Short mmCIF file of C-alpha atoms in Angstrom, two decimals:
data_model
loop_
_atom_site.label_atom_id
_atom_site.label_comp_id
_atom_site.label_asym_id
_atom_site.label_seq_id
_atom_site.Cartn_x
_atom_site.Cartn_y
_atom_site.Cartn_z
CA MET A 1 204.19 38.30 174.66
CA ASN A 2 205.79 41.31 175.72
CA ILE A 3 203.71 44.44 175.84
CA ASN A 4 206.45 46.49 175.29
CA PHE A 5 207.37 44.39 172.08
CA ILE A 6 203.53 44.67 171.00
CA ASP A 7 203.29 48.51 171.55
CA LYS A 8 206.75 48.87 169.93
CA ASN A 9 205.46 46.92 166.70
CA LYS A 10 202.06 48.79 166.95
CA THR A 11 204.04 51.99 166.85
CA ILE A 12 206.10 51.02 163.96
CA THR A 13 203.20 49.64 162.14
CA THR A 14 201.16 52.97 162.88
CA ILE A 15 204.08 54.84 161.51
CA LEU A 16 204.42 52.54 158.44
CA LEU A 17 200.72 52.74 157.60
CA SER A 18 200.81 56.72 158.23
CA LEU A 19 203.75 56.79 155.84
CA PHE A 20 202.14 54.55 153.46
CA ILE A 21 199.07 56.66 153.45
CA LEU A 22 200.84 59.80 152.99
CA PHE A 23 202.79 58.15 150.34
CA THR A 24 199.74 57.00 148.66
CA PHE A 25 198.12 60.26 148.77
CA SER A 26 201.16 61.86 147.41
CA SER A 27 201.08 59.56 144.74
CA PHE A 28 197.49 60.06 144.04
CA ILE A 29 198.21 63.94 143.76
CA LEU A 30 201.08 63.15 141.35
CA ILE A 31 199.12 60.71 139.20
CA THR A 32 195.97 63.11 138.97
CA ASN A 33 198.18 66.01 138.11
CA LYS A 34 199.73 63.81 135.43
CA TYR A 35 196.46 62.86 134.03
CA GLN A 36 195.16 66.38 133.97
CA ASP A 37 198.29 67.32 131.88
CA ILE A 38 197.48 64.70 129.45
CA GLU A 39 193.86 65.96 129.32
CA LYS A 40 195.06 69.58 128.87
CA GLU A 41 197.34 68.40 126.10
CA ILE A 42 194.74 66.30 124.34
CA ASN A 43 192.04 69.11 124.64
CA THR A 44 194.80 71.99 123.28
CA LYS A 45 195.41 69.45 120.51
CA ASP A 46 191.54 69.08 119.76
CA ILE A 47 191.23 72.84 119.82
CA SER A 48 194.00 73.34 117.47
CA ASN A 49 192.70 70.71 115.02
CA LEU A 50 189.33 72.32 115.18
CA ILE A 51 190.82 75.82 114.35
CA TYR A 52 193.01 74.46 111.61
CA LYS A 53 190.12 72.44 109.77
CA ILE A 54 188.13 75.75 109.92
CA GLN A 55 191.07 77.63 108.46
CA SER A 56 191.53 74.89 105.96
CA GLN A 57 188.08 75.08 104.65
CA LEU A 58 188.31 78.80 104.70
CA GLU A 59 191.14 78.61 102.39
CA PHE A 60 189.65 75.86 100.09
CA ASN A 61 186.44 78.22 99.64
CA HIS A 62 188.80 80.98 98.41
CA LYS A 63 190.69 78.61 95.95
CA LEU A 64 187.19 77.80 94.59
CA ALA A 65 186.52 81.39 94.29
CA LEU A 66 189.66 81.90 92.33
CA SER A 67 189.03 79.12 89.77
CA PHE A 68 185.52 80.28 89.07
CA SER A 69 186.11 84.16 88.68
CA THR A 70 189.18 83.58 86.34
CA SER A 71 187.00 82.37 83.42
CA ASP A 72 185.86 83.48 80.28
CA GLU A 73 182.44 82.38 80.52
CA VAL A 74 182.12 84.33 83.66
CA TYR A 75 183.56 87.54 82.44
CA ASN A 76 181.47 87.37 79.10
CA PHE A 77 178.16 86.79 81.18
CA LEU A 78 178.73 89.83 83.22
CA GLU A 79 179.33 91.64 79.89
CA ASN A 80 175.95 90.08 78.71
CA LYS A 81 177.89 88.08 75.96
CA ASN A 82 177.28 84.71 77.28
CA GLN A 83 173.76 84.47 78.79
CA ASN A 84 174.05 80.42 78.03
CA TYR A 85 176.56 80.27 81.00
CA ILE A 86 173.63 80.20 83.56
CA PHE A 87 172.14 77.19 81.59
CA LYS A 88 175.28 75.35 81.20
CA ASN A 89 176.27 75.52 84.79
CA PHE A 90 173.35 76.23 87.17
CA ARG A 91 170.36 75.09 85.18
CA LYS A 92 167.57 73.19 87.00
CA GLY A 93 168.67 69.78 88.31
CA SER A 94 172.52 70.59 88.15
CA TYR A 95 174.47 69.94 91.22
CA THR A 96 177.40 72.29 90.64
CA LEU A 97 177.50 73.84 94.13
CA GLU A 98 176.70 70.56 95.84
CA ASP A 99 179.78 69.19 93.96
CA VAL A 100 182.47 71.62 95.39
CA GLY A 101 180.72 72.01 98.65
CA LEU A 102 179.30 75.68 98.22
CA SER A 103 176.27 77.04 99.69
CA TYR A 104 175.92 80.22 97.77
CA TYR A 105 177.18 81.82 94.39
CA ILE A 106 176.79 85.61 93.70
CA LEU A 107 178.00 87.66 90.74
CA THR A 108 178.06 91.29 90.69
CA ASN A 109 179.19 93.96 88.27
CA LYS A 110 181.87 96.59 89.26
CA GLU A 111 179.18 98.74 90.71
CA ASN A 112 178.05 95.75 93.38
CA LYS A 113 174.80 95.40 91.53
CA ILE A 114 173.75 91.57 91.64
CA LYS A 115 173.75 90.00 88.20
CA PHE A 116 172.89 86.61 89.28
CA SER A 117 172.86 84.40 92.56
CA THR A 118 172.12 80.84 93.23
CA TYR A 119 172.06 78.59 96.39
CA LYS A 120 172.43 75.01 97.28
CA ARG A 121 169.59 72.71 97.66
CA GLY A 122 168.30 72.83 101.30
CA THR A 123 169.93 76.19 102.21
CA GLN A 124 168.05 77.74 104.67
CA ILE A 125 168.69 81.75 104.92
CA ASP A 126 166.27 84.02 106.48
CA ASP A 127 165.36 86.61 103.79
CA ILE A 128 168.00 85.92 101.02
CA LYS A 129 167.72 89.60 99.46
CA ASN A 130 168.85 90.95 102.71
CA PHE A 131 171.49 88.23 102.88
CA GLU A 132 172.76 89.39 99.39
CA VAL A 133 172.62 93.01 100.22
CA PHE A 134 174.42 92.24 103.71
CA ILE A 135 177.08 90.29 101.83
CA THR A 136 177.91 92.96 99.08
CA ASN A 137 177.71 96.11 101.24
CA ASP A 138 179.78 94.31 104.15
CA SER A 139 182.73 93.79 101.33
CA LYS A 140 182.18 96.62 98.82
CA GLU A 141 185.28 98.41 100.21
CA LEU A 142 187.72 95.85 99.36
CA ASN A 143 188.32 93.60 96.02
CA THR A 144 189.36 90.54 97.69
CA ILE A 145 188.19 89.00 100.84
CA ASN A 146 188.43 85.65 102.39
CA LYS A 147 186.81 85.50 105.89
CA VAL A 148 184.11 84.28 108.22
CA ILE A 149 180.87 86.41 108.77
CA ILE A 150 177.76 86.36 110.88
CA TYR A 151 174.40 87.12 109.43
CA LYS A 152 171.40 86.84 111.73
CA SER A 153 173.24 84.79 114.31
CA GLU A 154 174.36 82.40 111.65
CA ALA A 155 178.06 81.88 110.58
CA TYR A 156 179.09 82.01 106.99
CA TYR A 157 182.41 81.32 105.06
CA LEU A 158 182.98 84.35 102.61
CA SER A 159 185.24 84.70 99.59
CA LYS A 160 185.05 87.68 97.38
CA THR A 161 187.45 87.79 94.32
CA PRO A 162 187.50 90.12 91.09
CA VAL A 163 186.36 88.75 87.82
CA TYR A 164 189.10 88.51 85.12
CA LYS A 165 189.46 87.57 81.42
CA THR A 166 192.06 84.90 80.67
CA ASP A 167 194.21 86.93 78.25
CA TYR A 168 196.50 88.46 80.59
CA GLU A 169 194.65 92.02 80.48
CA ASN A 170 194.06 91.92 84.10
CA ILE A 171 190.71 93.90 83.63
CA SER A 172 188.04 93.21 86.19
CA ASN A 173 184.41 93.86 85.24
CA GLY A 174 182.83 92.34 88.48
CA PHE A 175 182.99 90.50 91.71
CA LEU A 176 182.34 86.93 92.76
CA TYR A 177 180.97 86.13 96.11
CA THR A 178 180.96 82.55 97.26
CA GLY A 179 180.83 80.45 100.54
CA SER A 180 179.27 78.10 102.60
CA LYS A 181 177.26 77.74 105.95
CA ILE A 182 178.92 76.91 109.22
CA ASP A 183 176.48 75.13 111.18
CA ILE A 184 176.77 72.78 114.39
CA LYS A 185 176.46 69.62 112.15
CA LYS A 186 179.59 70.86 110.21
CA LEU A 187 181.48 72.06 113.18
CA THR A 188 180.74 68.59 114.93
CA ASN A 189 181.96 66.66 111.57
CA LEU A 190 185.16 68.71 111.81
CA SER A 191 186.05 67.71 115.29
CA HIS A 192 184.54 64.41 116.83
CA SER A 193 186.52 64.91 120.08
CA PHE A 194 183.76 67.37 121.34
CA ASN A 195 180.43 65.91 121.75
CA ASN A 196 178.56 69.27 122.30
CA ILE A 197 179.37 72.41 120.11
CA LYS A 198 177.16 75.49 120.11
CA PHE A 199 177.27 79.04 119.11
CA ILE A 200 177.04 81.93 121.76
CA SER A 201 176.13 85.31 121.80
CA ASN A 202 178.75 86.84 123.60
CA SER A 203 182.27 86.12 124.77
CA LYS A 204 183.75 86.02 128.29
CA ILE A 205 187.10 87.84 126.96
CA LYS A 206 188.33 90.71 125.03
CA PRO A 207 191.03 90.59 122.73
CA GLN A 208 192.79 93.71 124.05
CA THR A 209 193.08 92.36 127.69
CA SER A 210 193.32 88.59 127.56
CA LYS A 211 196.43 86.76 126.85
CA LEU A 212 194.94 83.17 127.00
CA ASN A 213 195.94 80.72 124.42
CA ASN A 214 196.19 83.28 121.76
CA LYS A 215 196.31 81.42 118.10
CA GLU A 216 197.05 83.29 114.78
CA THR A 217 195.86 82.26 111.19
CA SER A 218 196.07 84.01 108.02
CA SER A 219 192.30 85.12 108.09
CA PHE A 220 191.36 85.48 111.75
CA LYS A 221 192.69 85.39 115.48
CA THR A 222 191.29 83.23 117.92
CA ILE A 223 191.30 83.67 121.75
CA ILE A 224 190.43 80.37 123.88
CA HIS A 225 188.93 80.42 127.41
CA LYS A 226 189.49 77.08 129.17
CA GLU A 227 187.41 75.89 132.19
CA ILE A 228 186.61 72.72 133.94
CA LYS A 229 183.60 71.94 135.77
CA ASN A 230 182.04 68.48 137.20
CA ASN A 231 184.75 66.65 135.28
CA LEU A 232 183.97 68.50 131.95
CA ASN A 233 186.27 70.48 129.76
CA TYR A 234 184.57 73.66 128.71
CA ASN A 235 186.33 75.70 126.08
CA GLU A 236 185.19 79.12 124.74
CA ILE A 237 186.81 79.86 121.26
CA SER A 238 186.31 83.40 120.09
CA PHE A 239 187.18 84.59 116.74
CA TYR A 240 188.17 87.92 115.76
CA ASN A 241 189.12 89.64 112.61
CA ASN A 242 192.31 91.71 112.16
CA HIS A 243 190.66 94.73 113.43
CA LYS A 244 189.97 92.98 116.73
CA ASP A 245 186.26 92.91 116.23
CA LEU A 246 184.40 89.70 117.19
CA ILE A 247 183.14 87.63 114.44
CA PHE A 248 181.60 84.73 116.45
CA THR A 249 182.08 82.55 119.45
CA ILE A 250 181.61 78.88 119.70
CA ARG A 251 181.57 76.85 123.16
CA VAL A 252 182.78 73.29 123.02
CA LYS A 253 182.42 70.58 125.63
CA SER A 254 184.15 67.37 126.41
CA ILE A 255 184.11 64.69 129.22
CA ILE A 256 187.18 64.25 131.25
CA LYS A 257 187.20 60.37 131.55
CA ASN A 258 190.90 59.82 132.91
CA ILE A 259 190.53 61.63 135.95
CA ASN A 260 187.05 60.01 136.96
CA HIS A 261 188.81 56.58 136.35
CA THR A 262 191.72 57.58 138.36
CA LYS A 263 189.34 58.39 141.26
CA GLU A 264 187.54 55.31 141.35
CA ILE A 265 190.69 53.32 141.54
CA SER A 266 192.11 55.56 144.21
CA LEU A 267 188.79 54.98 146.23
CA ILE A 268 189.33 51.27 146.11
CA ILE A 269 192.74 51.54 147.32
CA PHE A 270 192.10 53.70 150.36
CA LEU A 271 189.29 51.46 151.49
CA GLY A 272 191.45 48.60 151.52
CA LEU A 273 194.47 50.20 153.35
CA ALA A 274 193.80 49.04 156.96
CA SER A 275 193.91 45.28 156.03
CA ILE A 276 196.02 44.81 152.96
CA ALA A 277 198.47 48.10 153.08
CA ILE A 278 201.05 46.01 151.18
CA PHE A 279 198.66 44.85 148.41
CA ILE A 280 197.56 48.24 148.08
CA LEU A 281 201.00 49.42 147.68
CA LEU A 282 201.55 46.70 144.96
CA TYR A 283 198.23 47.55 143.25
CA ILE A 284 198.83 51.00 142.95
CA SER A 285 201.97 50.56 141.38
CA THR A 286 200.72 48.15 138.96
CA SER A 287 197.55 49.79 138.12
CA TYR A 288 199.40 53.16 137.40
CA ARG A 289 201.79 51.45 134.95
CA ARG A 290 198.91 49.68 133.36
CA GLU A 291 196.63 52.87 133.18
CA LEU A 292 199.55 54.92 131.89
CA LYS A 293 200.27 52.44 129.18
CA LEU A 294 196.50 52.42 128.25
CA GLN A 295 196.49 55.94 128.06
CA GLN A 296 199.50 56.09 125.99
CA GLU A 297 197.82 53.58 123.45
CA SER A 298 194.77 55.52 123.50
CA ILE A 299 196.69 58.74 122.71
CA ALA A 300 198.43 56.84 119.97
CA LEU A 301 195.26 55.47 118.69
CA LYS A 302 193.66 58.80 118.42
CA ILE A 303 196.59 60.39 116.59
CA GLN A 304 196.59 57.62 114.24
CA GLU A 305 192.89 58.19 113.49
CA GLU A 306 193.20 61.87 113.27
CA ALA A 307 196.29 61.32 110.79
CA LYS A 308 194.06 58.92 109.00
CA GLU A 309 191.27 61.47 108.79
CA LEU A 310 193.47 64.18 107.79
CA LYS A 311 195.00 62.01 105.01
CA THR A 312 191.54 61.41 103.65
CA LYS A 313 190.42 65.08 103.49
CA VAL A 314 193.76 65.82 101.58
CA GLN A 315 192.85 63.12 99.24
CA GLU A 316 189.47 64.47 98.68
CA LEU A 317 191.07 67.89 98.54
CA GLU A 318 193.34 66.74 95.61
CA LYS A 319 190.58 65.23 93.91
CA ALA A 320 188.47 68.25 94.13
CA ASN A 321 191.55 70.37 92.76
CA LYS A 322 192.14 68.02 89.84
CA LYS A 323 188.32 68.34 89.00
CA LEU A 324 188.29 72.01 89.41
CA TYR A 325 191.54 72.21 87.12
CA LYS A 326 189.94 70.32 84.41
CA ILE A 327 186.88 72.50 84.73
CA ALA A 328 188.86 75.54 84.52
CA HIS A 329 191.13 74.60 81.40
CA THR A 330 188.56 72.54 79.13
CA ASP A 331 185.78 73.85 77.15
CA PHE A 332 182.65 72.71 78.62
CA LEU A 333 180.90 71.75 75.08
CA THR A 334 183.73 70.47 72.79
CA LYS A 335 186.02 68.93 75.69
CA THR A 336 189.06 70.89 73.75
CA MET A 337 191.29 73.25 75.63
CA ASN A 338 189.35 76.47 76.45
CA ARG A 339 190.76 79.91 75.35
CA ARG A 340 192.61 80.60 78.68
CA SER A 341 194.40 77.17 78.36
CA PHE A 342 195.15 77.41 74.68
CA PHE A 343 196.91 80.69 74.98
CA THR A 344 198.89 79.55 78.20
CA HIS A 345 200.28 76.29 76.22
CA ALA A 346 200.62 78.46 72.87
CA GLN A 347 203.00 81.06 74.47
CA ASN A 348 205.18 78.13 76.17
CA HIS A 349 205.42 76.61 72.83
CA PHE A 350 206.19 80.13 71.03
CA ASN A 351 208.97 80.75 73.73
CA PHE A 352 210.41 77.36 73.40
CA ALA A 353 210.53 77.42 69.71
CA LYS A 354 212.07 80.98 69.65
CA LYS A 355 214.95 79.95 72.13
CA ASN A 356 215.82 76.85 70.37
CA ASP A 357 215.44 78.32 66.77
CA GLU A 358 212.63 75.75 65.96
CA ILE A 359 209.83 76.10 63.58
CA LEU A 360 206.13 76.62 64.75
CA SER A 361 202.71 76.86 62.76
CA VAL A 362 199.49 77.72 63.82
CA ILE A 363 196.24 76.88 61.96
CA MET A 364 192.98 79.08 62.55
CA ILE A 365 189.75 77.47 61.81
CA ASP A 366 186.39 79.00 61.60
CA ILE A 367 182.98 76.84 60.78
CA ASP A 368 181.54 78.34 57.71
CA ASN A 369 177.86 79.77 58.03
CA PHE A 370 177.54 78.39 61.62
CA LYS A 371 175.08 81.38 62.57
CA LYS A 372 172.65 79.97 59.95
CA PHE A 373 172.88 76.44 61.68
CA ASN A 374 171.50 78.06 64.90
CA ASP A 375 169.00 80.23 63.43
CA LYS A 376 167.56 77.57 61.15
CA TYR A 377 167.85 74.34 63.06
CA GLY A 378 168.43 75.74 66.98
CA HIS A 379 171.15 76.18 69.24
CA SER A 380 170.93 72.18 69.98
CA VAL A 381 171.93 71.39 66.21
CA GLY A 382 174.67 74.21 66.52
CA ASP A 383 176.08 72.42 69.77
CA LYS A 384 176.09 69.08 67.72
CA VAL A 385 178.00 70.67 64.77
CA LEU A 386 180.59 72.13 67.19
CA ILE A 387 181.00 68.57 68.89
CA LEU A 388 181.36 66.68 65.70
CA PHE A 389 183.79 69.17 64.18
CA ALA A 390 185.98 69.14 67.25
CA ASP A 391 186.00 65.17 67.47
CA LYS A 392 186.73 64.91 63.64
CA ILE A 393 189.92 67.33 64.13
CA ARG A 394 190.90 65.49 67.24
CA ASN A 395 190.85 62.29 65.38
CA LEU A 396 193.38 63.70 62.98
CA ILE A 397 196.03 65.11 65.19
CA THR A 398 198.56 63.87 67.47
CA GLU A 399 198.40 64.16 71.22
CA LYS A 400 201.38 66.80 71.00
CA THR A 401 199.24 69.08 68.90
CA ILE A 402 197.71 72.07 70.81
CA PHE A 403 193.96 72.12 69.75
CA GLY A 404 191.66 74.58 71.41
CA ARG A 405 188.25 76.54 71.33
CA LEU A 406 188.91 80.23 71.21
CA GLY A 407 185.15 81.20 71.14
CA GLY A 408 181.93 80.51 68.97
CA GLU A 409 182.71 78.58 66.35
CA GLU A 410 186.41 79.53 65.88
CA PHE A 411 189.26 77.08 66.71
CA ALA A 412 193.07 77.03 66.56
CA LEU A 413 195.94 74.45 66.49
CA ILE A 414 199.72 74.78 67.18
CA VAL A 415 201.91 72.51 65.09
CA LYS A 416 205.44 72.00 66.12
CA ASN A 417 208.51 71.36 63.92
CA THR A 418 206.57 71.71 60.65
CA ASN A 419 207.19 74.41 58.20
CA LEU A 420 204.48 76.48 56.58
CA GLU A 421 204.15 74.29 53.42
CA ASP A 422 203.53 71.07 55.13
CA THR A 423 201.28 72.90 57.66
CA ILE A 424 199.16 74.21 54.62
CA ILE A 425 199.04 70.27 53.43
CA LYS A 426 197.89 69.39 56.88
CA ALA A 427 195.06 72.01 56.71
CA GLU A 428 193.94 70.82 53.53
CA LYS A 429 193.44 67.36 54.77
CA LEU A 430 191.56 68.69 57.65
CA LYS A 431 189.38 70.59 55.45
CA LYS A 432 188.58 67.57 53.35
CA SER A 433 187.77 65.32 56.32
CA ILE A 434 185.45 68.25 57.64
CA GLU A 435 183.71 68.15 54.35
CA GLU A 436 182.95 64.36 55.15
CA ILE A 437 181.08 64.88 58.37
CA LYS A 438 177.82 63.45 58.15
CA LEU A 439 174.97 65.25 59.74
CA VAL A 440 171.37 64.43 58.82
CA ILE A 441 168.50 66.55 60.06
CA ASP A 442 164.95 65.78 58.93
CA GLN A 443 166.07 63.17 56.61
CA GLU A 444 168.42 66.00 54.91
CA ARG A 445 172.03 65.92 54.88
CA VAL A 446 173.55 69.03 55.83
CA LYS A 447 176.98 69.89 54.44
CA ILE A 448 179.63 71.23 57.17
CA THR A 449 182.76 73.24 55.89
CA ALA A 450 185.31 75.46 57.28
CA SER A 451 187.73 78.11 56.49
CA PHE A 452 191.41 78.10 57.34
CA GLY A 453 194.31 80.62 58.03
CA VAL A 454 197.82 79.24 58.44
CA SER A 455 200.76 81.20 59.66
CA ASP A 456 204.16 80.39 61.05
CA ASN A 457 206.67 82.02 63.56
CA SER A 458 209.10 83.66 61.12
CA ASN A 459 209.26 87.45 61.48
CA CYS A 460 207.27 87.05 64.74
CA ASN A 461 208.18 88.44 67.83
CA ASN A 462 205.42 86.93 70.19
CA ILE A 463 202.57 84.61 69.87
CA ASP A 464 199.93 87.28 69.41
CA GLU A 465 201.58 88.42 66.23
CA MET A 466 201.64 84.98 64.97
CA LEU A 467 197.93 84.26 65.76
CA GLN A 468 197.05 87.71 64.37
CA GLN A 469 198.64 86.68 61.23
CA ALA A 470 196.59 83.47 60.85
CA ASP A 471 193.59 85.34 61.84
CA THR A 472 194.27 87.71 58.83
CA HIS A 473 194.67 84.98 56.52
CA LEU A 474 191.42 83.29 57.94
CA TYR A 475 189.54 86.66 57.19
CA ASN A 476 190.93 86.29 53.52
CA ALA A 477 189.53 82.67 53.41
CA LYS A 478 185.92 83.92 54.31
CA GLU A 479 186.22 86.60 51.73
CA SER A 480 187.51 84.24 49.23
CA GLY A 481 184.21 82.17 49.24
CA LYS A 482 184.86 80.17 52.32
CA ASN A 483 185.86 76.34 52.62
CA VAL A 484 189.58 77.34 51.53
CA VAL A 485 192.87 77.48 53.09
CA ARG A 486 194.87 80.82 52.95
CA SER A 487 198.44 81.86 54.04
CA ARG A 488 201.02 84.43 53.26
CA LEU A 489 201.93 82.03 50.14
CA ASN A 490 198.80 83.02 48.46
CA PHE A 491 199.93 86.48 48.22
CA CYS A 492 203.52 85.91 47.27
#
């Protein structure tokens, strides 16, 4: 064989192999960079998802605080008019805080003096008294707060809202502080993408100088420092308030799997280049397409799982909102509308009737001698009387009739498209039915009666005037010997 031909082919082969190695190396760099970009994108999405979930939990806590603080029961408790509130909602054995995911519940008067506080079972707080002083003093300058605080190296959600009555007076007599602890377990449950999450005592960066990955939320600002070491993603997330004060910092870590896998494949390719150059070229092409497809499928699956998880969280939040709405609008004992809900519906019906020139009537009812039931037989019998009374009324009215408990033993009904005379007839029927309630205590039948005041919307400019007229007639019924129905027709 011609030596020149061999040398020529050797040179060509060497050149081809050199070009192929250069091409392979260049391809390897491009592929690795591609995977690094994908890893960065996934890492960025994971961080954004974690921050979003922390913010969502903070907003959820604030909605809970608003639901609790706009309650006549809480307002009256701070006025020392409803000492039974604690027993109803936070007595021993109840799971009120556990049901809504709160760690603590603190009520103060307007001077920030603590009137009541309670904590979820298993809550471990170092020196609870100091914790309560820290909470109230940290927030005493503002009426409404929704943020994250640090107490003795522990992070907590904090929502502060004023306590209002539900009769549109917009008068606050105290404050409600609620929230939950942010521990490592909760953070890990919020984002399963990170296998190591921990609080750190200081941050590597300051908000005045850093411009890395700034993310704004309604409650705080986050600054993220990213670093890759030993095939691991290290992310340091610092949370600052609106005054650029550091709240807390967490460090999360995740393994970079894709780049490791790519390096292993490339190592096999380089070891076989000398003998199977063409095969290596084909292998690189096939392997790259396969790995890219797997990566895309993995990302798609991850997004699908996160979407499913988010959907589940949204459904759980909707269920919790429905439950809170029912709690906020229903009387705990009688299962009728509470005062706030009744006045809201009554005002809407009055406005509609006035706009459409329709008749609207109201019946106010007060159980006779109710205080004697409590004094003679105890509050448990008094509660039973209220329940039997409410059940009897509910069974005699339609679903369209507005029925609510205004407080104590006083109830009211809104009757649509019914004139005063027919409403009085309805009230008389209700009065007779109440007399038929059977309540036996110690083998003695206890008689239950009630007094009624009836009014309509004629010559009334608003629902308050209408209810005031009915209340006046109810007072006259009480003065007339009780167990009677009174209206303006009795004075004509």
